[in-house]
Coordinates of C-alpha atoms and ligand atoms in Angstrom, one line a residue:
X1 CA 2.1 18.7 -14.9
X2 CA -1.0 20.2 -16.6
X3 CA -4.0 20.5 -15.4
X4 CA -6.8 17.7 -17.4
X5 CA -10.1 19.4 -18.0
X6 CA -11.0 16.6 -20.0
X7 CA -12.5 14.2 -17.4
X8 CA -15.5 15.8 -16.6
X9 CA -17.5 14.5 -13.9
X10 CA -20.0 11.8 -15.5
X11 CA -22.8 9.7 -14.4
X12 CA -20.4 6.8 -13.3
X13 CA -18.7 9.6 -11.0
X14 CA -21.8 10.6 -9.9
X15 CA -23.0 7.4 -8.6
X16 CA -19.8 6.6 -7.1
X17 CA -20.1 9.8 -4.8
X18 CA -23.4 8.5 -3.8
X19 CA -22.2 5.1 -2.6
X20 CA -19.3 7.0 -1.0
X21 CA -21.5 9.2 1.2
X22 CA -23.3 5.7 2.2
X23 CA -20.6 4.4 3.2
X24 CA -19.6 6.9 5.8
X25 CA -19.7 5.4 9.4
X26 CA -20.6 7.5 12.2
X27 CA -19.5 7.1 15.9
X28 CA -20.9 9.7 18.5
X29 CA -22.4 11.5 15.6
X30 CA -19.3 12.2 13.9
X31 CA -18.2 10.8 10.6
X32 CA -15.3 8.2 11.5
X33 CA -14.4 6.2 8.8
X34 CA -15.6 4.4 5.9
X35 CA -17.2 1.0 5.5
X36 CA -15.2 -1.7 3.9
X37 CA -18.9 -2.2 1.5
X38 CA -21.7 0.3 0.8
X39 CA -24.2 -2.4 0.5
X40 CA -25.0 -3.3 3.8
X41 CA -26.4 -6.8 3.0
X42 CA -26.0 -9.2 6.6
X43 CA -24.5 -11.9 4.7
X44 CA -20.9 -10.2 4.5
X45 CA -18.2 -11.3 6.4
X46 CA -16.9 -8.3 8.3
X47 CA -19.0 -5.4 6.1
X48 CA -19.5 -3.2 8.4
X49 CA -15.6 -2.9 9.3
X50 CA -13.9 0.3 9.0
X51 CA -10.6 -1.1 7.3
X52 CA -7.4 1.2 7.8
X53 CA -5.9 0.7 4.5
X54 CA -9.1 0.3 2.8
X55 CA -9.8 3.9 4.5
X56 CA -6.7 5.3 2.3
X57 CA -8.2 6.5 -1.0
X58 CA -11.0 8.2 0.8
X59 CA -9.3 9.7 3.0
X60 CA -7.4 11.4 0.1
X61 CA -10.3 12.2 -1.8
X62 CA -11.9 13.9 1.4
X63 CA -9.3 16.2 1.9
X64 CA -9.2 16.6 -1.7
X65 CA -12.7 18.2 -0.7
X66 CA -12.4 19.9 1.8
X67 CA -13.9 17.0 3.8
X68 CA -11.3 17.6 6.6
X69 CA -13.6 16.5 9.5
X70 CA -13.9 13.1 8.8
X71 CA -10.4 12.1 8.4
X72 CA -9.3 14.1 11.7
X73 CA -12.2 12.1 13.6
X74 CA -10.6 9.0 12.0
X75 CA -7.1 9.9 13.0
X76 CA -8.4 10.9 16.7
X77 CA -10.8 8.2 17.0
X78 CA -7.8 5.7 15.9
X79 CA -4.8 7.2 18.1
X80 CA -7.2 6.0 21.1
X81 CA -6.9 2.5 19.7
X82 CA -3.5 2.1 19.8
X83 CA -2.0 0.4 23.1
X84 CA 0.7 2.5 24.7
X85 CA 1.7 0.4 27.6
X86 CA 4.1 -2.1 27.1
X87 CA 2.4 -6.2 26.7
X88 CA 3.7 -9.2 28.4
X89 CA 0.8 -11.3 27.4
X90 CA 1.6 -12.5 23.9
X91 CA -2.0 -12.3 22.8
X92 CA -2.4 -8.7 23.3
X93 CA -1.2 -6.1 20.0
X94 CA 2.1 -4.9 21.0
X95 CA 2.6 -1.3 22.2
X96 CA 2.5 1.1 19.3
X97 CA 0.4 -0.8 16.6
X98 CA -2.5 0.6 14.9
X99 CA -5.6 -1.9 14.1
X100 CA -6.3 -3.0 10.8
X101 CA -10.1 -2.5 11.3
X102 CA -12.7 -1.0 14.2
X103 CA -16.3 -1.6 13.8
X104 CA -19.0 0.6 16.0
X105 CA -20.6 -1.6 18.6
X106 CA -23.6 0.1 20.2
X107 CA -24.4 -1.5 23.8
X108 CA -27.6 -0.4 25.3
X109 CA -27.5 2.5 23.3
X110 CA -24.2 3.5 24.4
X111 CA -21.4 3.0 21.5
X112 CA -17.8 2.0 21.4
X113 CA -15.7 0.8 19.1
X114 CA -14.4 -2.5 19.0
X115 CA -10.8 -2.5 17.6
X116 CA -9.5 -5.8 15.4
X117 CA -5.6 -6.3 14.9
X118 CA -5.4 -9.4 13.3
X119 CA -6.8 -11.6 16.9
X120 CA -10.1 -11.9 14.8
X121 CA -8.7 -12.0 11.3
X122 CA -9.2 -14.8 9.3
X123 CA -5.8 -17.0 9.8
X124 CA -5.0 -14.3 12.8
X125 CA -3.2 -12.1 10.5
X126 CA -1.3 -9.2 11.7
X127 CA -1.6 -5.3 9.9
X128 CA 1.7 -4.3 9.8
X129 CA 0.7 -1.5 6.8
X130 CA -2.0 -0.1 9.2
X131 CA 0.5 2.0 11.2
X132 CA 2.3 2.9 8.8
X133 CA -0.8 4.0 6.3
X134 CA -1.6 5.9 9.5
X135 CA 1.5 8.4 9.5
X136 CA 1.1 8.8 6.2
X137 CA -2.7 9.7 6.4
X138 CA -1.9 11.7 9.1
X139 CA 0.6 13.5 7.1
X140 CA -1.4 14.3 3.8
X141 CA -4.2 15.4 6.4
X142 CA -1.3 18.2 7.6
X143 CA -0.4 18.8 4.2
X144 CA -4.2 19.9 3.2
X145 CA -5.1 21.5 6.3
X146 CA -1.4 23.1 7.0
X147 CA -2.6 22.8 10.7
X148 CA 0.8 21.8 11.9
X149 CA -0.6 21.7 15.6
X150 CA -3.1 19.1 15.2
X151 CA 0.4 16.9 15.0
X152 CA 2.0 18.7 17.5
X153 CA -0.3 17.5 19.8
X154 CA 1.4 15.6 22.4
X155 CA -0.8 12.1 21.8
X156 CA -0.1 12.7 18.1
X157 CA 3.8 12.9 19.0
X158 CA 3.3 10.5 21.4
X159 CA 1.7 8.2 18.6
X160 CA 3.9 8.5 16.1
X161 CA 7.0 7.8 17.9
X162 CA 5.7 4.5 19.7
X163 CA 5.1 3.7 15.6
X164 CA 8.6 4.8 14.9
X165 CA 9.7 2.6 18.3
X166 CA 8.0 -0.3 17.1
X167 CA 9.3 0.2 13.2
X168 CA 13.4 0.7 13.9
X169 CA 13.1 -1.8 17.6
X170 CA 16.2 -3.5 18.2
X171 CA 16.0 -7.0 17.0
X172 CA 17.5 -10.2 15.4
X173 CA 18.5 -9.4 11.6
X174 CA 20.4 -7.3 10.3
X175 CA 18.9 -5.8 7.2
X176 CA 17.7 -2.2 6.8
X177 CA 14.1 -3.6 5.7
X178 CA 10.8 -4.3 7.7
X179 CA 11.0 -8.5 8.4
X180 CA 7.2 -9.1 8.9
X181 CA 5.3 -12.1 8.7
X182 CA 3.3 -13.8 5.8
X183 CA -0.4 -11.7 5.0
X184 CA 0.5 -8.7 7.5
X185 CA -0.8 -6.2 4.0
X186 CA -3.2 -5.5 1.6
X187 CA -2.7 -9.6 0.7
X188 CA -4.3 -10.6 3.9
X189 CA -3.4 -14.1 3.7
X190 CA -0.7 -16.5 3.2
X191 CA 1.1 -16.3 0.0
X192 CA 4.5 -16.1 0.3
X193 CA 5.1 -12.9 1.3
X194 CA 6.5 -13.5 4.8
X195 CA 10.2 -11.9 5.7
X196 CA 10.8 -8.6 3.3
X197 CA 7.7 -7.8 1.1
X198 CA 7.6 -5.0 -1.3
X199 CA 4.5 -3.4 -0.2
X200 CA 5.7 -3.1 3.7
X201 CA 9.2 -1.6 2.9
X202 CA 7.6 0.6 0.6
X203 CA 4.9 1.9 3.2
X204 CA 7.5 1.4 5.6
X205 CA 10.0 4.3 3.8
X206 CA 7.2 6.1 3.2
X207 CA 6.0 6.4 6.9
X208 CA 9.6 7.2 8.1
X209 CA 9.4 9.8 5.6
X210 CA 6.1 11.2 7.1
X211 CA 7.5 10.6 11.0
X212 CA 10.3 12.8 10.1
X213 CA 8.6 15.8 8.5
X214 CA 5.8 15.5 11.6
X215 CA 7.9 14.7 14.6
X216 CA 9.6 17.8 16.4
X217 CA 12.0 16.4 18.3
X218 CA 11.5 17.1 22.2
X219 CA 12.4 14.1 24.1
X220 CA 12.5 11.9 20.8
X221 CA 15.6 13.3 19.6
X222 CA 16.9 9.1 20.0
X223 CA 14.1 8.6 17.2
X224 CA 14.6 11.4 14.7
X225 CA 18.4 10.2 14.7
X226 CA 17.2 6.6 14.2
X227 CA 15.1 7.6 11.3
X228 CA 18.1 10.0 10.2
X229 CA 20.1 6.8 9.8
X230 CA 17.6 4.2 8.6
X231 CA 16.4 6.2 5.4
X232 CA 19.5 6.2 3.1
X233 CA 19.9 2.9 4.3
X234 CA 17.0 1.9 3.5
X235 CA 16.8 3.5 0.2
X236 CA 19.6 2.5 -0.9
X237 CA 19.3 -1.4 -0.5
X238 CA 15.8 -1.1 -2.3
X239 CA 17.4 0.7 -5.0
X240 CA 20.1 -2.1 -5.3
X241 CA 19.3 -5.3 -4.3
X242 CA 15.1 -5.3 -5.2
X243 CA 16.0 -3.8 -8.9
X244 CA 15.5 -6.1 -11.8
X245 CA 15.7 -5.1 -14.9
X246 CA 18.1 -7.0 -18.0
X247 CA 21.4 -5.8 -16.7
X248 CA 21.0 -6.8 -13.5
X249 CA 19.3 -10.3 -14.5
X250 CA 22.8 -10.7 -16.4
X251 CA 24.6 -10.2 -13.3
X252 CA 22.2 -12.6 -11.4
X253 CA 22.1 -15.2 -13.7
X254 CA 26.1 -15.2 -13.3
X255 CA 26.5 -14.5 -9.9
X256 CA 29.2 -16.7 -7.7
X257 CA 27.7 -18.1 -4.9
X258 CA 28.8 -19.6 -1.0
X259 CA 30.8 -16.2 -1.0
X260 CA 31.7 -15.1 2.3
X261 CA 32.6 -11.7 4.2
X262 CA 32.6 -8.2 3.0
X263 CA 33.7 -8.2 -0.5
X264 CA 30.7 -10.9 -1.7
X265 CA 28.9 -9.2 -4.7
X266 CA 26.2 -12.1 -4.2
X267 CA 25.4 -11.1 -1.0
X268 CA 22.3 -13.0 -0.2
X269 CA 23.5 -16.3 -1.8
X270 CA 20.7 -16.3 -4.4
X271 CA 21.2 -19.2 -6.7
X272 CA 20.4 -18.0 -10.7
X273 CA 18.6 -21.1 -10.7
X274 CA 15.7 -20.2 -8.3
X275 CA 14.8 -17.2 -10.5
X276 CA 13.0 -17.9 -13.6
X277 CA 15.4 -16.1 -16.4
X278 CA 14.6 -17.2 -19.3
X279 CA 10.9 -16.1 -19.0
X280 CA 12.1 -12.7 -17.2
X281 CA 14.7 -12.5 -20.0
X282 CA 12.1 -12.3 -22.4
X283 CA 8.8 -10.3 -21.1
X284 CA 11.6 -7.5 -19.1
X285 CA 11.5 -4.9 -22.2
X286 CA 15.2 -3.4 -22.6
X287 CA 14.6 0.1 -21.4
X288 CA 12.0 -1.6 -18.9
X289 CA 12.3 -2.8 -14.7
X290 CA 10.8 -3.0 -11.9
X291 CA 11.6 -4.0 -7.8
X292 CA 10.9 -7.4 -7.1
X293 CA 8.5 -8.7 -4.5
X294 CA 11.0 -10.1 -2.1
X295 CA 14.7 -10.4 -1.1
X296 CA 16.0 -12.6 1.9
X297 CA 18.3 -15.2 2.7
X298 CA 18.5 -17.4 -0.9
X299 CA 15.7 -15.7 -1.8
X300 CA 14.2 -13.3 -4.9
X301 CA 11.1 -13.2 -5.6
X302 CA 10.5 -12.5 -9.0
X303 CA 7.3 -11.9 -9.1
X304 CA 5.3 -8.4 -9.8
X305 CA 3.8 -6.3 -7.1
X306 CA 2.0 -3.5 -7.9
X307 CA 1.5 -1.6 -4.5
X308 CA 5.5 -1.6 -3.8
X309 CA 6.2 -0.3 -7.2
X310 CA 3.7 2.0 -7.7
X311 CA 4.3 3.8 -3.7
X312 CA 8.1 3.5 -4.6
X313 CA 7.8 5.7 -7.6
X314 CA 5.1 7.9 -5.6
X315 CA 7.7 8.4 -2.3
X316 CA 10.5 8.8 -4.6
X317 CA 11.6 5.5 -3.0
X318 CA 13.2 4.1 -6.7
X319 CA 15.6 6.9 -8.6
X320 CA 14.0 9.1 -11.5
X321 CA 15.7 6.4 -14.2
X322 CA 14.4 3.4 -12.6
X323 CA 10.7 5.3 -12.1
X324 CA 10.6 5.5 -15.5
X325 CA 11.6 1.9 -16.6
X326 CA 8.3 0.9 -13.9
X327 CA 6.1 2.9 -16.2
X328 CA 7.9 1.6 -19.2
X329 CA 7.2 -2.3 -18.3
X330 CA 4.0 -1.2 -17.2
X331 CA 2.9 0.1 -20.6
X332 CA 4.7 -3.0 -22.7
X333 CA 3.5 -5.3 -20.6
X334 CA -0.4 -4.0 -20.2
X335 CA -1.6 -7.1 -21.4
X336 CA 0.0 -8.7 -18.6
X337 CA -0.1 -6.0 -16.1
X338 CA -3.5 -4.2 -16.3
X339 CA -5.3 -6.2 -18.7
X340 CA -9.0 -5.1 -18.9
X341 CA -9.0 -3.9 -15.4
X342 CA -6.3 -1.4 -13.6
X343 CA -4.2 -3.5 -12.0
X344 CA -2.6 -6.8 -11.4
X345 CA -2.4 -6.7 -7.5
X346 CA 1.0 -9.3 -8.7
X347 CA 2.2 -11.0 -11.6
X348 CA 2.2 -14.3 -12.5
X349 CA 0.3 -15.9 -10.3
X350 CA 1.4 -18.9 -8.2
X351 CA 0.6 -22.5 -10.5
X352 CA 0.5 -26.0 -9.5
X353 CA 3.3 -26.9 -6.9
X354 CA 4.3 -23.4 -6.1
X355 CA 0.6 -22.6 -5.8
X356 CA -0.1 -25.3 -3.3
X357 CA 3.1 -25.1 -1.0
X358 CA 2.5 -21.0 -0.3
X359 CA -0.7 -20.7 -0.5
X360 CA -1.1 -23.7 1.5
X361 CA -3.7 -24.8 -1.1
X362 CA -6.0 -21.9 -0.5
X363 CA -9.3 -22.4 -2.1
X364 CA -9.6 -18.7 -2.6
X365 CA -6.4 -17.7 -3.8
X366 CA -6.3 -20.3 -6.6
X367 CA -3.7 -19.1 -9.6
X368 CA -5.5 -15.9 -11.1
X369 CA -7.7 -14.9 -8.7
X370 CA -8.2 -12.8 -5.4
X371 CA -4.7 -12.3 -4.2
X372 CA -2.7 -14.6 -6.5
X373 CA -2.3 -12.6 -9.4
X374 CA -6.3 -11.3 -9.4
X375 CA -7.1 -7.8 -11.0
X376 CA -7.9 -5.4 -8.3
X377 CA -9.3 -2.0 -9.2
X378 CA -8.5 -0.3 -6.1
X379 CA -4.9 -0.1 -7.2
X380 CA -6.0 2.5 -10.1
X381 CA -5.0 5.1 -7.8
X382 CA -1.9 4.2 -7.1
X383 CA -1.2 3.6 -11.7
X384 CA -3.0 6.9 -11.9
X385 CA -0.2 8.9 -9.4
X386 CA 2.4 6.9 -10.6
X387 CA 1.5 8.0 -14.2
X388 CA 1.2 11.8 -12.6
X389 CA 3.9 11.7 -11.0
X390 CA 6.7 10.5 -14.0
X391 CA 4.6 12.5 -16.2
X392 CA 3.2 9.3 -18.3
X393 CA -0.8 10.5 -17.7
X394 CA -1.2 9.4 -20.6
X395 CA -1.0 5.8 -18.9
X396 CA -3.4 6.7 -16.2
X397 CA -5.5 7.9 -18.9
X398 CA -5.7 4.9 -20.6
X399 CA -6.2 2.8 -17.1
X400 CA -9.5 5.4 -16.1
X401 CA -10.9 4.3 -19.5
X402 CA -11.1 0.5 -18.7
X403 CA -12.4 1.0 -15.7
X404 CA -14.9 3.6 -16.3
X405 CA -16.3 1.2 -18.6
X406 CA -17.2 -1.7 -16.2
X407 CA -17.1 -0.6 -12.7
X408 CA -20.4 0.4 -12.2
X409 CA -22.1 -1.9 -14.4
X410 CA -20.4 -4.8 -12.9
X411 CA -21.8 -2.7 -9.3
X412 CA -17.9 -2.0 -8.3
X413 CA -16.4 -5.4 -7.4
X414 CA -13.7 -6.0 -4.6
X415 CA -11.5 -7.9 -8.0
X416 CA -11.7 -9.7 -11.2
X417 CA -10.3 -13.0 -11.8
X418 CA -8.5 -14.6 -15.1
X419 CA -5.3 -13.2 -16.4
X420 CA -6.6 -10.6 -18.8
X421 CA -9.2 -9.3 -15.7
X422 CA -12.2 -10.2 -17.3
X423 CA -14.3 -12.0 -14.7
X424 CA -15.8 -10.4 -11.9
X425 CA -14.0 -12.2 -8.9
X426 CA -15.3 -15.4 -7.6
X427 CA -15.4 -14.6 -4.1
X428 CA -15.6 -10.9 -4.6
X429 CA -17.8 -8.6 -2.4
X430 CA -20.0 -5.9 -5.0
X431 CA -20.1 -2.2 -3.7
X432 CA -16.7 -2.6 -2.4
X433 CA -15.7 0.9 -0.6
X434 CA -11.9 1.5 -2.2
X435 CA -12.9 0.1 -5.4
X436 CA -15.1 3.3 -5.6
X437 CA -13.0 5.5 -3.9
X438 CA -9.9 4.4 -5.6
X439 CA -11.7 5.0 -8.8
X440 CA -13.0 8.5 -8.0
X441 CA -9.7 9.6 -6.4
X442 CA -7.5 8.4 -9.9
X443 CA -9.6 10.7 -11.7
X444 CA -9.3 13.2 -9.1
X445 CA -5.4 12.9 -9.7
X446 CA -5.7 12.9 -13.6
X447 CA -7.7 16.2 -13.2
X448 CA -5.7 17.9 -11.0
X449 CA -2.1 16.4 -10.7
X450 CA -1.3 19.4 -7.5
X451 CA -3.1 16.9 -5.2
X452 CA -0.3 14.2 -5.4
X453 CA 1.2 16.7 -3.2
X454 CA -0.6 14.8 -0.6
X455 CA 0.9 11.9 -0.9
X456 CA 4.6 12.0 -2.6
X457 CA 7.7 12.5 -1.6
X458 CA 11.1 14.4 -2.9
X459 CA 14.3 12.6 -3.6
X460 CA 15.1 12.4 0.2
X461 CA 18.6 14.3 0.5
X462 CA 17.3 17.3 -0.7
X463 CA 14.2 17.0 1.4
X464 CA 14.4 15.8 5.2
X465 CA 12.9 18.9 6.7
X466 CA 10.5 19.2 9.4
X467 CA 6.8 20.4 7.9
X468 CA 6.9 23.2 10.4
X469 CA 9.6 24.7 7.9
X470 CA 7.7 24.0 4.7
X471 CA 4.1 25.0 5.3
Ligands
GLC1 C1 -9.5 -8.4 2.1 C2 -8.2 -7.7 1.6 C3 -7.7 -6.6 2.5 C4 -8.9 -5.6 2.7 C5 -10.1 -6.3 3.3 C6 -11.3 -5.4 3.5 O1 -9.2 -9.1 3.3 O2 -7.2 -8.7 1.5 O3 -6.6 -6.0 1.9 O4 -8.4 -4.6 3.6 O5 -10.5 -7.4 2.4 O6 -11.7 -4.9 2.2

C-alpha cells in the first residue's frame, strides 16, 4: 500500500473542514461530539443530535489529526449514558446499551445531556449498531493514542463487558448471528431487515473483535471465553451461508428442501424460488460475489448492502478470495452500485408489492430513494477502505472523483435519489455531518492507506491478542 500524494487538499476539502469544525458540539466546555447537520436551521427534525454512528467518520478523521480530545470526551461522556443496573420496566433501555443519539440540554444554565435510544425515535426504533460502533471507536481511539490505560479503566472494562453481556446473552435461537429487530442500524426504519441483517453481524464481529483485543480478563474471564467461542463461529457461517456468488447460486437454485437433522445441506429450508436467479444469474459477474443482506428461517435476502460488505472486507470478516470478488462486482456493476454518487446504501430497491408490504408503504422510503436503494455519500468511506484495504485504490479513486464533483455544490446532502444517484434526495437534510466527514476521511484513506490501521482487522486466527501485547 503506497502512499497517494496525488489528492492534494483542494478548496472542496477546505470547506468541508470548515463545516466540520461547526459542527463540533460542546458540553461543559469540552468538545463532545458532532452534530448530525452543520446548518443549524430550527426547522430540522433532531439537528442538533449527536448521532453515535453518524459520529463514526469523524471520529476517525480526529484521531487521524491528532484531535484525540474530542473523541475521548465522546467516549467518557457516552460510557455515563449507558444503564448498568439491570431493568424490569420494559420501557427503560436494557442494561448495557449505548444510545443512538444525546443532545445537550442547558436548564437554567446548568447543562446535561439528554440521552435517546430509540424511546423518541421516529417508529421507536432501537440502535443496536451504537454499542457496538462504540467498542470499535473506542478501539481505533487506543490504536492512535496507544494509551492502553484509558481502556483499562475499570468503567471502560466495566462498559465493554455489559456490551459483550448484552451481545452473546443467553436466548431463544440458536444461530451464531445478532437476531435484532427491523430499523435497529444505519436504515432507521422498517424495511425488512428485521432477524439477521448484514450490517449488525458485520459490526457485531467487528465489536467482538475490538472487546477481545481491549478486555483484560480479571473477573470477565466467562466473557473473553464466550467471545473465544462465538468468533469462528460466527465467521464461519457468514463466510458460508451469506456468500452468493454463481457457484453457490447453482447450488441454491438446486437445493432439496424439508430436509431434516444434521446431514441437511439446505439447512435453512430456502426455497430457490424465493430468490430471484435469473436476474442474479445474470448481473453476478463470474469472478464476482458478495454476502447477502439476510439469512433466516426460509429466508435469503438477495439484495445488496453496502455497509455489511464493505466492514466485512475491512474486519477481515469475508476470506481474502471472496474480498476480492466484493470489489470485483463492485467495479462491473458501478452503474448499479455507485452510479454518480459513492454508494448504493442497497441494491435493488424494493418495487410495487414488495415495496408496500416491508416498508409498510413508507412515503419516504419509496423504491430508489432514502433507505430503499437511495445513494448515500457517507458510505465513500467505507468503498474507499475497502478499496485500500484489497489494494483496488484505484476504485476509491474513481469513487472520490464523483463525489468531489457534486458534494459541495449540491451543499453536502444526507442522499441522492434515482437509480443512477443523480437527484439530490427528496427528503434529504443539506450540510449533513457524515456526508462531510465521510468524504474528507476517504480521501484521508486514499492519501495515506496506514490509517486503516484504525479500523481493520487481521484474519482472526492469527490475530486474537490482547492490545496490551501489540502496542
Ligand atoms: C437517519 C438515518 C440514520 C442517521 C440519522 C441521523 O435517520 O437513517 O442512519 O443516523 O438520520 O443522521
Amino acid at each position: 500500500m503506497e502512499k497517494d500524494q496525488s489528492f492534494i487538499t483542494d478548496d472542496v476539502e477546505k470547506q468541508g473542514w470548515t463545516l466540520l469544525e461547526k459542527s463540533i458540539a460542546y458540553y461543559q466546555n469540552r468538545p463532545v461530539g458532532t452534530l448530525a447537520i452543520c446548518s443549524k436551521s430550527p426547522n430540522v427534525l433532531n439537528f442538533d443530535y449527536c448521532f453515535v454512528r453518524d459520529f463514526v467518520p469523524s471520529a476517525l478523521l480526529f484521531l487521524i489529526k491528532g484531535r484525540y480530545d474530542i473523541v475521548r470526551y465522546f467516549l467518557e461522556e457516552t460510557l455515563k449514558l449507558q444503564p448498568t443496573e439491570k431493568q424490569f420496566d420494559a420501557y427503560t433501555p436494557s442494561k448495557g446499551l449505548i444510545p443512538a443519539s444525546f443532545k445537550i440540554v442547558s436548564d437554567n444554565g446548568e447543562e446535561h445531556l439528554e440521552a435517546d435510544f430509540g424511546e423518541q425515535a421516529i417508529a421507536r426504533v432501537t440502535p443496536v449498531d451504537s454499542c457496538l460502533w462504540w467498542v470499535i471507536i473506542l478501539h481505533a481511539y487506543v490504536k492512535a493514542t496507544k494509551d492502553i490505560n484509558f481502556a483499562l479503566q475499570p468503567q471502560f472494562q466495566q462498559g465493554i463487558s455489559l456490551i459483550m453481556e448484552l451481545c452473546l446473552a443467553t436466548r431463544f435461537d440458536m444461530y451464531p448471528t445478532l437476531l435484532v429487530p427491523d430499523g435497529a442500524c444505519m436504515i432507521y426504519r422498517r424495511l425488512g431487515i428485521y432477524g439477521y441483517p448484514i450490517e449488525i453481524q458485520t459490526l457485531f464481529y467487528a465489536a467482538l473483535r475490538a472487546a477481545r483485543k481491549l478486555l483484560i480478563c480479571a473477573g470477565d474471564e466467562e466473557i473473553v471465553i464466550g467471545i473465544d467461542n462465538r468468533l469462528p463461529l460466527l465467521r464461519n457461517h457468514i463466510r458460508e451461508h451469506y456468500w452468493i456468488d454463481i457457484n453457490r447460486l447453482n447450488k441454491i437454485h438446486r437445493f432439496k428442501v424439508e430436509e431434516y437433522g444434521e446431514t441437511a445441506v439446505n439447512q435453512f429450508n430456502i426455497y430457490a424460488d424465493s430468490v430471484p436467479y435469473s436476474d442474479l444469474s445474470s448481473w453476478l459477474p463470474f469472478n464476482g460475489g458478495y454476502l447477502a443482506g439476510n439469512v433466516g428461517p426460509s429466508q435469503l435476502d438477495t439484495r445488496f448492502f453496502s455497509l455489511g460488505n464493505l466492514m466485512a472486507i475491512i474486519t477481515s470478516l469475508t476470506t481474502e478470495k471472496q474480498s476480492q470478488a466484493i470489489m470485483n462486482l463492485i467495479e462491473e456493476q458501478w452503474e448499479d452500485l455507485v452510479g454518480q454518487m459513492p454508494m448504493k446504501i442497497c441494491f435493488p430497491a424494493l418495487e410495487k408489492e414488495e415495496y408496500r408490504i416491508f416498508t409498510g408503504a413508507d412515503p419516504k422510503n419509496l423504491p430508489w430513494s432514502n433507505h430503499n436503494g437511495g445513494n448515500w455519500p457517507v458510505l465513500i468511506w467505507f468503498l474507499t477502505a475497502a478499496a485500500q484495504k484489497t489494494g483496488r485504490s484505484d476504485i476509491g479513486k474513481r469513487a472520490i472523483e464523483l463525489a468531489q464533483a457534486r458534494l459541495s455544490e449540491d451543499e453536502w446532502p444526507e442522499y441522492y435519489d434515482g437509480t443512477r444517484g443523480i437527484l439530490i434526495g427528496k427528503g434529504a437534510r443539506r450540510y449533513q455531518t457524515w456526508t462531510i466527514s465521510g468524504f474528507l476521511l476517504a480521501k484521508e484513506l486514499m492519501r495515506n492507506p496506514e490509517h486503516l490501521e484504525l479500523i481493520s482487522f487481521g484474519e482472526y486466527d492469527s490475530d486474537n491478542t490482547s492490545l496490551v501485547c501489540d502496542l
